[in-house]
Structures are given as structure tokens and as C-alpha cells.
GROMACS .gro file of C-alpha atoms in nm:
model
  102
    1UNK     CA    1  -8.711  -0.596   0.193
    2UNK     CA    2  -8.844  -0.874   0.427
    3UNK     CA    3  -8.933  -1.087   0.144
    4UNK     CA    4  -8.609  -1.030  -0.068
    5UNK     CA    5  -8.434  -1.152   0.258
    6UNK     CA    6  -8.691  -1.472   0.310
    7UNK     CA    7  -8.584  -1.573  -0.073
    8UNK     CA    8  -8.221  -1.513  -0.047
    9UNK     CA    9  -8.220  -1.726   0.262
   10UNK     CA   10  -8.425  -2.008   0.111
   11UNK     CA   11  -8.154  -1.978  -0.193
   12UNK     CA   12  -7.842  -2.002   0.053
   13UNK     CA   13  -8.020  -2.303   0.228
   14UNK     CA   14  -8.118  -2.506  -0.138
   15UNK     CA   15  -7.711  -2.425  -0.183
   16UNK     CA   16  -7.619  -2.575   0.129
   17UNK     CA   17  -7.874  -2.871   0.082
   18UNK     CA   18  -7.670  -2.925  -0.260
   19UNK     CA   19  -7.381  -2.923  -0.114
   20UNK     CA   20  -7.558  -3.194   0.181
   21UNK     CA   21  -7.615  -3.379  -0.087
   22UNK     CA   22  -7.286  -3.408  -0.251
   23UNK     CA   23  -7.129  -3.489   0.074
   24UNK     CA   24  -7.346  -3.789   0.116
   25UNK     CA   25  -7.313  -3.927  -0.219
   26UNK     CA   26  -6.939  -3.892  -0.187
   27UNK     CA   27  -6.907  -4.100   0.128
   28UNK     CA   28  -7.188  -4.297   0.007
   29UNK     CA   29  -7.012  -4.435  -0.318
   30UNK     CA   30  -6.673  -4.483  -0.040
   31UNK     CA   31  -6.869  -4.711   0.194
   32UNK     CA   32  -6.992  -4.912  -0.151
   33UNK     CA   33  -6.581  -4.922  -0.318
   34UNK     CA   34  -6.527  -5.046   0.079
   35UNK     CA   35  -6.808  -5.307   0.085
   36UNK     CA   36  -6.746  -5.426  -0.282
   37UNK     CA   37  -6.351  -5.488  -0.211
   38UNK     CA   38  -6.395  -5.667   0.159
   39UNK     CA   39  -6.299  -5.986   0.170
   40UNK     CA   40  -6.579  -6.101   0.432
   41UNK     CA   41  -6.924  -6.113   0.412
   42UNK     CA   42  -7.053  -5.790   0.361
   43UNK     CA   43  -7.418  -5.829   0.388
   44UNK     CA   44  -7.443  -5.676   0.744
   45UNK     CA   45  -7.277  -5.364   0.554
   46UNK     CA   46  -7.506  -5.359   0.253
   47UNK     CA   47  -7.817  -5.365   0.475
   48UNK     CA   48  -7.642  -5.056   0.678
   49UNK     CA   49  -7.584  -4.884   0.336
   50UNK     CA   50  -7.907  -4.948   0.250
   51UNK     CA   51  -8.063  -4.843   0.546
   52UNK     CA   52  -7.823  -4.517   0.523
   53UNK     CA   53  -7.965  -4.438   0.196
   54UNK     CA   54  -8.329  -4.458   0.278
   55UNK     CA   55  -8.270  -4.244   0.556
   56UNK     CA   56  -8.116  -3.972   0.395
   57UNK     CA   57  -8.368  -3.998   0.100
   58UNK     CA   58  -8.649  -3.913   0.324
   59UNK     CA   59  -8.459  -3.645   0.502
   60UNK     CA   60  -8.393  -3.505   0.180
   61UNK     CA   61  -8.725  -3.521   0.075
   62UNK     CA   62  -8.888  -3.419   0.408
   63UNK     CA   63  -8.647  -3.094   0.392
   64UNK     CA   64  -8.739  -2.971   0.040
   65UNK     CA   65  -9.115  -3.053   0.136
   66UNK     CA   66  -9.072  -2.796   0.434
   67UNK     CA   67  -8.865  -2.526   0.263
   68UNK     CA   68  -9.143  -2.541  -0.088
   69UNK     CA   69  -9.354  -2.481   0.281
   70UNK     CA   70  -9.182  -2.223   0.442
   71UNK     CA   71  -9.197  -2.044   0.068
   72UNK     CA   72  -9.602  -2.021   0.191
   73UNK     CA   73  -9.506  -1.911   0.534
   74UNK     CA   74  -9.563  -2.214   0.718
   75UNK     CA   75  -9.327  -2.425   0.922
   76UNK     CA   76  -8.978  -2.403   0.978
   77UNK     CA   77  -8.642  -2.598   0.819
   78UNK     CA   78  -8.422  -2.830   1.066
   79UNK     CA   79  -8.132  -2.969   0.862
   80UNK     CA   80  -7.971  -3.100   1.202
   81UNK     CA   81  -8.088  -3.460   1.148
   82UNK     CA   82  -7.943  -3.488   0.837
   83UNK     CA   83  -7.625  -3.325   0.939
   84UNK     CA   84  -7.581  -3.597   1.240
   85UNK     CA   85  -7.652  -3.889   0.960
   86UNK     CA   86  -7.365  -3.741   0.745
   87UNK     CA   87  -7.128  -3.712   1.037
   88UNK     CA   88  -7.193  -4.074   1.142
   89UNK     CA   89  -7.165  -4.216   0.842
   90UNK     CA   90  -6.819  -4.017   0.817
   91UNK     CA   91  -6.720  -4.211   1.145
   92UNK     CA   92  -6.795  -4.529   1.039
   93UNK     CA   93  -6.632  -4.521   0.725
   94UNK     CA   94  -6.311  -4.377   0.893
   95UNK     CA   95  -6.406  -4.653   1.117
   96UNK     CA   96  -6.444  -4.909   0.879
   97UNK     CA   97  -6.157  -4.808   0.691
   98UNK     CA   98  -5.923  -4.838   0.965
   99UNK     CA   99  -5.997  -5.160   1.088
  100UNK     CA  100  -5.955  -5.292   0.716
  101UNK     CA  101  -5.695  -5.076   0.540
  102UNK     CA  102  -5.626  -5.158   0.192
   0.00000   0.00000   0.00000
């Protein structure tokens, strides 16, 4: 019963990384339509994008190394950093998108 319950748990937290996932592609390809259609120079925003995306990559990475880990019994899963990246980035794009409406 204990192990059913591990599994199930590890299932409902790949769903919820899926759905991390999503999120951050979806405000990822916004910040890109915002950057490609400014009128300024946008390089300071392409390096932030940039720098956004190798983040989350690693997080990513770093969580599905930990739960194939936790599968073994060792370790625990934190999704909190990558939570905080997704809200910030949600700021500055509502941010962004204020200060330059289209």
C-alpha cells in the first residue's frame, strides 16, 4: 500500500511538472512576441530571456533527476524554485507589457 501511494504521488507530481512546463513555455513564447515587436533595443531582454530559459532548463532537469531518485528512495523533490522563476517571469511580462502596450 505504501508503495502504490509513493508511485501515485510521483505520477501526480510528473503531472504537475507537465503542467510547470507548459506554463513556462506559454509565457516564454509571450516575452519573445514582446521582444520581437519592441521598437527599442531589445538585447537587454533577449539576454534576460535567455538567461530565463537556462534557468528553468536546469531546474527542470535537476527536478526529474531527483524524482528518477526518489523512485530509489533517496532524496526529496522541491519544485519551489521553479515555481518562484515562473511567478517572476509572470510579473515582468505583466510588467513589461504595461509599460509598452500594443
Amino acid at each position: 500500500m505504501g508503495a502504490r501511494w509513493k508511485r501515485e504521488r510521483r505520477r501526480v507530481f510528473r503531472l504537475y511538472l507537465t503542467d510547470l512546463k507548459h506554463d513556462f513555455w506559454r509565457l516564454h513564447a509571450e516575452a519573445r512576441t514582446l521582444v520581437a515587436h519592441s521598437g527599442a533595443d531589445s538585447s537587454e531582454l533577449v539576454t534576460v530571456l535567455m538567461r530565463q530559459l537556462w534557468i528553468f532548463m536546469r531546474a527542470t532537469t535537476g527536478l526529474e533527476m531527483r524524482l528518477a531518485l526518489q523512485w530509489a528512495g533517496i532524496g526529496k523533490i522541491d519544485a519551489a524554485p521553479l515555481i518562484e522563476l515562473l511567478e517572476a517571469m509572470r510579473a515582468d511580462l505583466a510588467h513589461r507589457t504595461a509599460l509598452h502596450p500594443a
